[in-house]
XYZ file of C-alpha atoms in Angstrom:
622
model
C 0.168 33.969 15.290
C -0.199 31.744 12.545
C 0.046 33.505 9.215
C -1.943 36.904 9.946
C -4.023 35.188 12.245
C -3.024 35.318 16.045
C -4.686 34.671 19.106
C -4.016 36.962 22.916
C -3.170 34.761 26.215
C -2.753 36.358 29.309
C 0.128 34.989 31.443
C -1.092 33.631 34.433
C 0.172 32.036 37.446
C -2.813 29.448 38.284
C -2.742 28.025 34.520
C -6.924 28.983 34.596
C -7.905 31.296 31.931
C -11.271 31.433 30.224
C -9.463 32.102 26.826
C -8.795 28.458 24.979
C -5.189 29.347 24.610
C -3.784 29.789 27.445
C -0.316 30.327 29.236
C 1.121 29.987 32.944
C 4.504 30.660 34.915
C 5.883 27.505 36.029
C 5.853 27.384 39.379
C 8.780 26.065 39.937
C 10.902 28.905 38.788
C 14.060 29.480 41.094
C 14.723 32.667 39.279
C 12.769 35.471 38.331
C 15.564 36.748 35.346
C 14.739 33.496 33.972
C 11.212 32.644 33.501
C 9.461 29.370 32.087
C 6.397 29.441 30.313
C 3.943 26.565 29.748
C 1.439 27.541 26.553
C -1.746 25.262 26.210
C -3.371 24.680 23.054
C -6.840 23.781 22.516
C -8.019 20.302 20.621
C -8.980 22.444 17.905
C -6.004 24.449 16.917
C -5.034 24.482 13.594
C -2.124 22.505 12.416
C 0.974 24.586 11.598
C 3.948 26.623 12.482
C 3.250 29.435 14.728
C 5.306 32.276 15.583
C 5.773 32.787 19.349
C 5.523 36.905 20.419
C 5.913 38.287 24.078
C 4.446 41.324 25.003
C 5.135 43.214 27.991
C 3.583 45.946 30.201
C 6.589 48.011 31.399
C 5.748 51.800 33.162
C 2.723 51.919 31.099
C 4.614 51.308 27.849
C 3.766 48.198 25.698
C 6.795 46.247 23.962
C 7.090 43.114 22.483
C 9.242 40.685 20.233
C 8.616 37.655 18.649
C 11.529 35.558 20.153
C 10.375 31.463 19.159
C 8.137 29.225 17.103
C 6.432 25.944 17.788
C 4.744 23.734 15.647
C 1.180 22.245 16.585
C -0.026 18.933 15.434
C -3.111 16.937 15.546
C -2.973 14.898 19.134
C -4.435 11.463 19.118
C -3.771 10.897 22.898
C -5.889 13.306 23.424
C -9.716 12.552 23.888
C -10.874 15.847 22.883
C -9.075 15.813 19.342
C -10.885 14.785 16.609
C -7.961 12.097 15.612
C -8.337 10.536 19.253
C -7.609 6.663 19.111
C -8.379 4.947 22.353
C -5.579 2.238 22.561
C -1.736 2.490 23.149
C -0.624 -0.357 21.092
C -2.706 1.381 18.085
C -1.318 4.833 18.534
C 2.405 3.416 18.655
C 1.508 1.152 15.394
C -0.559 3.956 13.652
C 1.179 7.425 14.708
C 4.916 6.423 15.775
C 5.718 3.720 14.180
C 8.555 4.866 11.317
C 8.533 1.992 9.344
C 5.674 -1.384 7.939
C 5.160 -3.696 5.410
C 3.390 -2.876 2.267
C 1.261 -5.921 0.729
C 1.336 -6.618 -3.341
C 1.029 -10.095 -5.237
C -2.141 -11.760 -5.572
C -4.763 -12.755 -2.654
C -3.807 -16.334 -2.572
C -0.140 -15.478 -2.122
C 0.519 -11.807 -0.903
C 3.995 -10.593 -0.916
C 5.119 -8.128 1.883
C 7.203 -5.345 1.069
C 9.360 -3.247 3.904
C 8.715 0.197 3.628
C 10.533 3.061 5.341
C 8.198 5.890 6.653
C 11.139 8.024 7.733
C 8.976 9.681 10.346
C 11.766 11.046 12.211
C 14.493 11.793 9.759
C 15.872 15.222 9.021
C 13.609 17.670 6.943
C 10.603 15.121 7.113
C 8.610 17.418 9.295
C 9.490 20.706 7.310
C 8.756 18.945 3.888
C 5.042 17.667 5.666
C 4.473 21.185 7.060
C 5.770 22.829 3.100
C 2.847 20.581 1.638
C 0.093 22.436 3.238
C 2.240 25.876 2.268
C 2.010 25.151 -1.318
C -1.227 24.033 -1.727
C -3.717 25.368 -3.735
C -6.168 26.153 -0.834
C -3.275 27.709 0.654
C -1.896 29.907 -2.510
C -5.774 31.014 -2.943
C -6.874 32.341 0.495
C -4.132 31.682 3.457
C -6.290 32.886 6.282
C -8.974 30.431 5.023
C -6.709 27.603 4.766
C -5.487 28.214 8.581
C -8.843 28.331 10.009
C -9.767 24.970 8.309
C -7.014 23.048 9.453
C -8.338 22.310 12.748
C -9.985 19.445 10.775
C -8.518 16.352 9.684
C -11.197 15.850 7.028
C -10.259 19.054 5.376
C -6.389 18.308 5.836
C -6.957 14.737 4.639
C -8.265 16.264 1.646
C -5.711 18.878 0.836
C -3.213 16.071 1.463
C -4.406 13.330 -0.591
C -4.772 15.905 -3.663
C -1.042 17.311 -3.213
C 0.839 13.754 -3.014
C -0.117 13.463 -6.564
C 0.940 16.241 -8.940
C -2.302 16.480 -11.525
C -3.399 19.613 -10.094
C -0.898 21.038 -7.992
C 2.739 21.043 -7.047
C 2.209 17.989 -5.756
C 4.886 15.158 -4.860
C 4.707 12.157 -6.855
C 4.075 11.859 -11.137
C 2.748 8.989 -11.584
C 3.825 6.346 -14.522
C 2.221 3.339 -15.781
C 4.330 3.027 -19.150
C 7.291 0.768 -19.609
C 9.661 3.710 -19.947
C 11.162 5.478 -16.406
C 14.452 6.575 -17.789
C 13.650 10.459 -16.521
C 13.617 9.001 -13.104
C 13.109 6.169 -10.446
C 11.214 3.042 -11.404
C 8.431 3.108 -8.793
C 9.744 -0.668 -7.678
C 13.111 0.639 -6.633
C 11.259 3.248 -3.838
C 12.002 1.846 -0.625
C 11.216 4.538 1.698
C 9.246 7.746 1.534
C 12.534 10.388 3.225
C 13.720 10.098 -0.185
C 11.014 11.527 -2.144
C 9.762 14.041 0.096
C 13.334 15.514 0.681
C 13.555 15.375 -3.055
C 10.738 17.283 -3.739
C 11.451 19.813 -1.219
C 14.767 20.434 -2.285
C 14.009 20.692 -5.352
C 11.375 23.311 -5.800
C 8.525 21.164 -4.970
C 8.769 19.589 -8.453
C 7.233 16.016 -8.744
C 9.354 13.138 -8.186
C 9.817 10.865 -10.591
C 7.758 7.905 -10.431
C 5.361 7.034 -8.511
C 2.513 4.133 -8.489
C -0.345 3.064 -6.206
C 1.889 1.560 -3.353
C 4.355 4.418 -3.191
C 1.531 7.085 -3.496
C -0.081 5.333 -0.929
C 3.351 4.931 1.872
C 4.306 8.159 0.716
C 0.648 9.650 2.217
C 1.081 7.479 5.316
C 4.301 9.308 6.325
C 2.394 12.483 5.913
C -0.639 12.225 7.963
C 1.410 10.229 10.424
C 3.939 13.303 10.715
C 0.821 15.679 11.264
C -0.300 13.639 14.020
C -3.517 11.684 12.325
C -3.108 7.897 12.492
C -2.636 6.693 9.272
C -2.380 3.093 7.936
C -1.479 1.468 4.381
C -4.394 -1.123 2.992
C -4.182 -3.130 -0.058
C -7.214 -4.179 -1.631
C -6.565 -7.235 -3.860
C -8.509 -7.903 -7.539
C -9.572 -4.459 -7.052
C -11.988 -2.954 -9.637
C -11.429 -0.611 -11.735
C -14.955 0.624 -13.400
C -14.340 3.399 -15.538
C -18.495 3.503 -16.274
C -19.777 2.867 -12.910
C -22.047 0.222 -13.827
C -20.531 -2.059 -10.936
C -19.893 -4.664 -13.260
C -16.114 -5.382 -14.952
C -16.063 -7.135 -18.146
C -12.939 -9.916 -18.965
C -12.779 -11.203 -22.380
C -11.353 -14.520 -23.374
C -10.502 -16.089 -26.761
C -11.730 -19.575 -27.563
C -8.196 -20.956 -27.124
C -7.877 -19.116 -23.556
C -6.048 -15.722 -24.348
C -6.968 -12.914 -22.181
C -8.256 -10.438 -24.661
C -7.605 -6.509 -24.052
C -11.227 -5.430 -24.931
C -12.494 -3.289 -21.993
C -11.774 0.007 -20.579
C -12.544 -1.782 -17.015
C -10.104 -3.696 -15.140
C -9.257 -5.758 -12.305
C -5.648 -4.451 -10.594
C -4.515 -7.604 -8.795
C -3.950 -5.454 -6.146
C -4.607 -1.371 -5.369
C -3.178 0.165 -2.545
C -4.356 3.388 -0.479
C -4.209 4.457 2.960
C -6.743 5.056 5.856
C -6.920 7.311 8.182
C -8.649 7.710 11.786
C -11.034 10.762 12.848
C -14.457 11.817 13.505
C -17.027 12.621 10.526
C -18.534 15.530 12.685
C -20.179 16.170 8.919
C -21.733 12.887 8.937
C -22.399 11.975 12.629
C -21.133 9.517 15.399
C -22.218 6.258 13.129
C -19.198 7.461 10.835
C -16.512 8.027 12.730
C -13.424 5.742 12.583
C -11.377 4.643 9.635
C -11.680 6.510 6.578
C -10.298 5.603 3.077
C -8.088 7.934 1.020
C -6.417 7.633 -2.250
C -3.770 9.581 -3.702
C -3.185 7.602 -6.587
C -4.754 9.726 -9.537
C -7.872 7.779 -10.810
C -10.660 10.072 -11.284
C -11.528 13.741 -9.866
C -13.378 14.416 -6.869
C -15.072 17.889 -6.887
C -12.549 18.568 -9.780
C -9.609 17.258 -8.044
C -7.662 14.597 -8.092
C -8.297 12.877 -4.968
C -10.614 10.208 -3.036
C -11.697 10.288 0.283
C -12.149 10.747 3.161
C -14.899 7.989 2.706
C -15.753 6.377 6.096
C -15.225 2.498 6.322
C -18.883 1.863 7.820
C -20.646 3.999 4.768
C -18.559 1.391 2.206
C -19.669 -1.666 4.229
C -23.543 -0.416 4.647
C -23.868 1.252 0.902
C -24.476 4.737 2.231
C -23.176 5.597 -0.805
C -24.930 9.466 -1.079
C -22.222 10.379 1.846
C -19.452 12.285 0.905
C -16.451 11.844 -0.018
C -16.441 9.286 -3.068
C -18.094 6.513 -1.543
C -19.169 4.876 -5.091
C -16.239 4.973 -6.368
C -14.357 3.452 -3.616
C -17.800 0.713 -2.878
C -16.703 -0.504 -6.797
C -13.625 -1.057 -6.226
C -14.201 -3.926 -3.511
C -17.943 -5.017 -4.471
C -18.099 -4.935 -8.283
C -19.441 -8.143 -10.169
C -17.118 -9.682 -12.950
C -18.593 -11.166 -16.210
C -16.387 -13.370 -17.759
C -16.728 -13.897 -21.988
C -15.730 -16.390 -24.436
C -15.264 -15.277 -27.862
C -15.054 -17.309 -31.097
C -15.110 -15.434 -34.284
C -16.522 -12.740 -33.209
C -19.595 -14.235 -31.451
C -19.511 -14.901 -27.664
C -20.035 -18.493 -26.875
C -19.634 -18.683 -23.001
C -20.547 -16.155 -20.363
C -20.025 -16.239 -16.669
C -20.494 -14.291 -13.419
C -18.297 -14.112 -10.525
C -19.622 -12.087 -7.352
C -16.733 -12.634 -5.132
C -13.660 -12.324 -6.838
C -13.163 -8.040 -6.608
C -12.130 -7.000 -3.077
C -11.377 -10.755 -2.353
C -9.131 -9.986 0.430
C -8.131 -6.694 2.027
C -5.507 -6.270 4.286
C -3.116 -4.366 6.464
C 0.232 -4.827 8.828
C -0.891 -6.459 11.976
C -0.862 -3.845 14.890
C 2.809 -4.540 16.996
C 3.796 -7.918 14.450
C 5.108 -7.834 10.721
C 2.538 -9.843 9.691
C -0.362 -9.698 7.760
C -4.002 -8.494 9.131
C -7.310 -9.378 7.111
C -9.842 -6.484 7.340
C -12.450 -7.581 4.569
C -15.218 -7.561 7.397
C -14.752 -4.070 7.786
C -15.578 -3.360 4.354
C -18.300 -5.850 3.576
C -19.983 -8.696 4.658
C -17.766 -12.097 3.965
C -19.745 -14.500 1.987
C -18.001 -17.479 2.525
C -14.810 -18.479 4.741
C -12.815 -19.857 2.009
C -12.971 -16.697 -0.066
C -10.451 -14.819 2.426
C -7.076 -15.456 4.213
C -7.327 -16.042 7.768
C -6.208 -13.223 9.699
C -3.017 -14.344 10.554
C -1.946 -16.010 7.375
C 0.839 -13.759 4.899
C 1.233 -16.525 2.397
C 0.153 -19.498 1.144
C 1.909 -22.653 2.739
C 4.030 -24.611 0.760
C 1.206 -27.499 1.067
C -1.712 -25.378 0.541
C -3.352 -24.866 -3.561
C -4.429 -22.407 -5.465
C -7.554 -23.153 -7.544
C -10.552 -21.485 -9.808
C -13.026 -24.084 -10.798
C -15.618 -23.084 -13.419
C -18.988 -25.236 -14.211
C -21.157 -25.349 -17.175
C -24.003 -27.820 -18.117
C -22.304 -30.493 -18.454
C -18.696 -30.122 -17.144
C -17.136 -28.950 -14.093
C -13.403 -27.827 -14.593
C -10.600 -27.081 -11.806
C -7.568 -25.484 -12.305
C -5.211 -26.468 -9.287
C -1.697 -24.947 -8.573
C 0.178 -27.398 -6.997
C 2.140 -24.620 -4.478
C 3.002 -20.946 -4.763
C 5.992 -21.433 -7.478
C 9.147 -19.825 -6.455
C 11.949 -18.953 -8.783
C 14.162 -22.129 -10.353
C 11.179 -24.228 -9.822
C 9.020 -26.069 -12.400
C 4.915 -23.967 -12.321
C 3.558 -27.609 -11.744
C -0.454 -26.899 -11.734
C -3.151 -29.696 -12.615
C -6.895 -29.280 -14.217
C -9.089 -31.851 -12.995
C -12.089 -32.072 -15.370
C -15.419 -33.697 -14.061
C -18.370 -34.936 -16.644
C -21.617 -34.381 -14.790
C -23.471 -36.444 -17.213
C -24.303 -39.818 -18.120
C -23.166 -39.497 -21.793
C -19.515 -39.841 -23.012
C -17.849 -36.438 -24.275
C -14.890 -35.652 -26.398
C -13.243 -32.214 -25.235
C -10.759 -30.244 -27.053
C -8.218 -28.744 -24.498
C -6.566 -25.239 -24.643
C -4.304 -24.035 -21.971
C -2.571 -20.824 -22.339
C -0.416 -18.934 -20.028
C 0.281 -14.722 -20.356
C 2.676 -12.464 -18.715
C 0.920 -9.318 -17.308
C 1.660 -6.652 -14.607
C -0.540 -5.482 -11.759
C -2.784 -2.788 -13.188
C -2.697 -4.051 -16.975
C -4.207 -6.397 -19.416
C -2.184 -9.619 -20.085
C 0.627 -9.243 -22.990
C 1.551 -12.177 -25.188
C 1.255 -15.558 -24.846
C 4.449 -16.868 -23.918
C 3.535 -20.607 -23.006
C 0.416 -22.938 -24.476
C -0.578 -26.031 -24.864
C -3.506 -27.962 -27.103
C -4.778 -31.541 -26.624
C -7.648 -33.497 -26.892
C -9.878 -35.411 -23.955
C -12.111 -38.523 -24.054
C -14.379 -38.206 -21.031
C -16.687 -41.439 -20.150
C -19.961 -40.661 -18.821
C -19.369 -39.612 -15.255
C -15.811 -39.754 -15.353
C -12.855 -37.834 -13.585
C -9.903 -37.015 -15.175
C -6.625 -34.933 -14.142
C -3.968 -33.672 -16.350
C -0.899 -32.657 -14.738
C 1.252 -29.789 -16.598
C 4.469 -27.747 -15.653
C 5.741 -25.027 -17.023
C 9.420 -24.841 -16.972
C 11.846 -22.085 -15.389
C 13.663 -21.538 -18.990
C 10.007 -20.493 -19.969
C 9.293 -18.178 -17.589
C 12.338 -16.797 -16.994
C 11.268 -13.286 -17.735
C 8.144 -13.012 -15.639
C 9.958 -13.289 -12.602
C 10.205 -10.054 -10.420
C 6.819 -8.194 -10.316
C 4.982 -9.421 -12.981
C 2.513 -11.743 -12.659
C 0.925 -14.722 -15.046
C -2.563 -15.077 -16.143
C -2.999 -19.150 -16.757
C -6.328 -20.038 -17.852
C -7.845 -23.303 -19.639
C -10.598 -23.476 -22.304
C -12.330 -26.719 -22.659
C -14.935 -27.324 -25.771
C -17.257 -30.323 -25.969
C -17.221 -31.065 -29.705
C -21.026 -32.268 -29.708
C -22.284 -29.341 -28.371
C -19.579 -26.902 -28.858
C -20.053 -25.582 -25.250
C -17.154 -23.862 -23.672
C -16.051 -23.474 -20.077
C -13.145 -21.614 -18.891
C -11.174 -21.451 -15.704
C -8.375 -18.983 -14.767
C -5.971 -18.155 -12.391
C -3.629 -14.623 -11.816
C -0.664 -15.516 -9.736
C 2.798 -14.615 -9.307
C 6.210 -15.784 -8.834
C 7.539 -15.093 -5.913
C 11.098 -13.077 -5.649
C 13.613 -14.692 -3.465
C 14.253 -12.881 -0.363
C 17.391 -11.525 1.152
C 18.448 -13.473 4.638
C 19.513 -10.250 7.198
C 21.245 -11.712 10.907
C 21.604 -9.352 13.314
C 24.709 -10.524 15.795
C 23.943 -10.100 19.523
C 20.006 -8.974 18.551
C 19.094 -9.427 22.061
C 21.510 -6.484 23.139
C 21.183 -3.541 20.544
C 21.734 -0.458 22.320
C 21.890 3.545 21.494
C 24.956 4.628 20.180
C 26.869 1.635 19.577
C 28.418 0.067 16.755
C 26.549 -3.368 15.665
C 26.959 -5.701 12.975
C 24.299 -7.593 10.908
C 24.919 -9.884 7.890
C 23.389 -9.969 4.707
C 22.714 -13.377 2.738
C 21.622 -13.973 -0.986
C 21.306 -17.635 -2.584
C 21.158 -17.276 -6.518
C 18.057 -19.386 -6.948
C 18.607 -19.006 -10.947
C 19.552 -20.735 -14.014
C 22.285 -18.147 -15.032
C 24.924 -16.052 -13.076
C 23.164 -12.545 -11.450
C 24.880 -9.394 -10.711
C 23.729 -6.501 -8.976
C 23.683 -3.431 -6.359
C 22.665 -4.016 -2.744
C 21.548 -1.022 -0.777
C 20.781 -1.632 3.003
C 18.966 1.215 5.028
C 16.892 1.931 8.418
C 15.686 4.976 10.102
C 17.388 5.142 13.500
C 19.909 2.370 12.959
C 21.898 3.628 9.498
C 22.166 7.389 8.151
C 21.075 7.249 4.902
C 21.886 4.090 2.475
C 24.932 1.939 2.869
C 25.567 0.185 -0.795
C 27.746 -2.568 -2.082
C 28.045 -4.043 -5.568
C 27.533 -7.259 -6.010
C 29.902 -9.384 -8.483
C 28.489 -11.906 -10.936
C 27.218 -14.842 -8.872
C 26.973 -18.065 -10.565
C 23.677 -20.705 -10.060
C 23.485 -21.709 -6.783
C 26.224 -19.193 -5.220
C 26.064 -17.938 -2.067
C 26.973 -14.431 -0.992
C 27.847 -12.625 2.270
C 27.854 -9.141 2.852
C 28.536 -7.887 6.675
C 27.054 -4.440 7.415
C 27.630 -1.686 10.686
C 24.790 0.224 12.206
C 24.730 2.587 15.131
C 21.401 2.672 16.305
C 20.249 6.894 16.895
C 16.874 5.761 18.639
C 15.399 3.339 20.758
C 12.348 1.165 20.152
C 11.659 -1.560 17.161
C 13.331 -0.651 13.986
C 13.567 -2.126 10.475
C 16.942 -2.852 9.097
C 15.929 -3.599 5.062
C 17.999 -4.473 2.648
C 17.154 -4.452 -1.618
C 19.503 -6.044 -3.694
C 18.743 -4.890 -7.811
C 19.680 -7.300 -10.175
C 21.134 -5.616 -13.473
C 19.823 -6.206 -16.539
C 16.393 -7.442 -15.104
C 13.507 -5.585 -13.314
C 13.817 -7.988 -9.970
C 14.512 -6.476 -7.039
C 15.145 -8.773 -4.116
C 14.148 -7.489 -0.972
C 14.993 -8.480 3.092
C 14.129 -7.174 6.346
C 14.820 -7.862 9.907
C 12.524 -5.964 13.026
C 15.716 -4.932 15.492
C 14.786 -3.993 19.225
C 17.119 -1.644 20.328
C 17.517 -0.412 24.083
C 18.164 2.732 25.562
C 20.705 1.792 28.167
């Protein structure tokens, strides 16, 4: 029985029955007083918690009792199920894995953040089923909701709406302000378990606070728990196109300061999920990965949810199919119009057709690294526009470049390497005079701090000068920003660096800009006897941190690992001098076999900086 719905199953000895639901007596029963009965559910059974009632006919009298319950989930191992995924390694990754990596930062320097999905932790299955029970769809019509729960398209839309709390008793409340005093800063979360348990424990009131990666990671947990293959996806340079014209405008002053003139914006990254399912409503061409986005951005049929949108439909511009394909298409395909203003007049205009959706990625199957899936969403225009599928960071000898040309001058802005804390940000400006006349150029360089989803704040570094160019001459300016000048930008913040050149004779202007992050330092985790980790035995690990900053730091270290540590283990780190090293020994006793993630986070006090690290641990059953 599922609510008021029920089905009758005759118990047979053969297991063969005309009813899609059937039951049979175990032929190996050794005692007639102790019967084992197998119950077989059809592939189209609705997801939920069923009551099991046994009816007995004895001497012409019907009697019965409810003596148990069982939970039906989607089954990606069953070829008849709508979520069947044919490869075992993908089922291991997208259904069974209880940890993963979320990618953030910028397209040329993605930063991986460990996340614990906590699928098997106490209370998580119950919380995921509760999410369906408290949804508006269930409250309006329990029977109708139960009947529709045999369709992963329906389930995924319900879950997408229930992860946020804009229309219902959803799990998370979003907050993109600077004030998180009434809850937890989104960057402090390290797993889904604490969020889902807190939501269920306190009467299904929303947990404070989430941003896009938290919404997506929690939805990934719920979908995997319900048996639907799911993965977290990051779209770098994600367009937020408020007027649906597939154009994002960016505005700069004549001195290179980025201006907040437009409601449209480009988020340095945006995170959603993909779920694997058939689309019987659209035809087999649209089967496979579907985009779902629980971050509340716009309404879909009156509700803050997004998807499922077939990835194939996005690639081939089938924007008239359900659900929300035009919105997702714009996030990965909008054009960028860059405008320079001087005294309320437009003095330069440029169009970039490749910047938005420059890299779309997820965690690789079976490995802790980035997998580039941009080609699933759109044709790749150039090899240089994306990272290779095996790369997760820019190597030390790589450069970050942004070039722009005018009729007479080309300017190339180049970061020498990915910036790291405690070292100067070194970059060069290469200017090429492409005409056979000398030029005098005014040079403006400007750096602003910004968050991934906001326009930049005030300028924190700038310099101005004059450059003389002979005909056809190429000149390179070397510049650096010192650690003391960017100290407040380390952490999850980013930097918008721009150069504007003005030809003093023609007043023609050309701009090059790059947004980048300063990589946070990492925690190093070493596991003793890592090749002989076994169940139910105590093992040790060491977490190491070296202070790269020019000032002392102190903080709170938290270590966790689903299947390795029950809950979280916390330690206080006392003041550590610049260049100082601290080691913390921890113990853990594995409760589950398989590959598990041991992860740690160090929240530095009086800053917005959280230092993270992780180690994959292979636990043997014996």
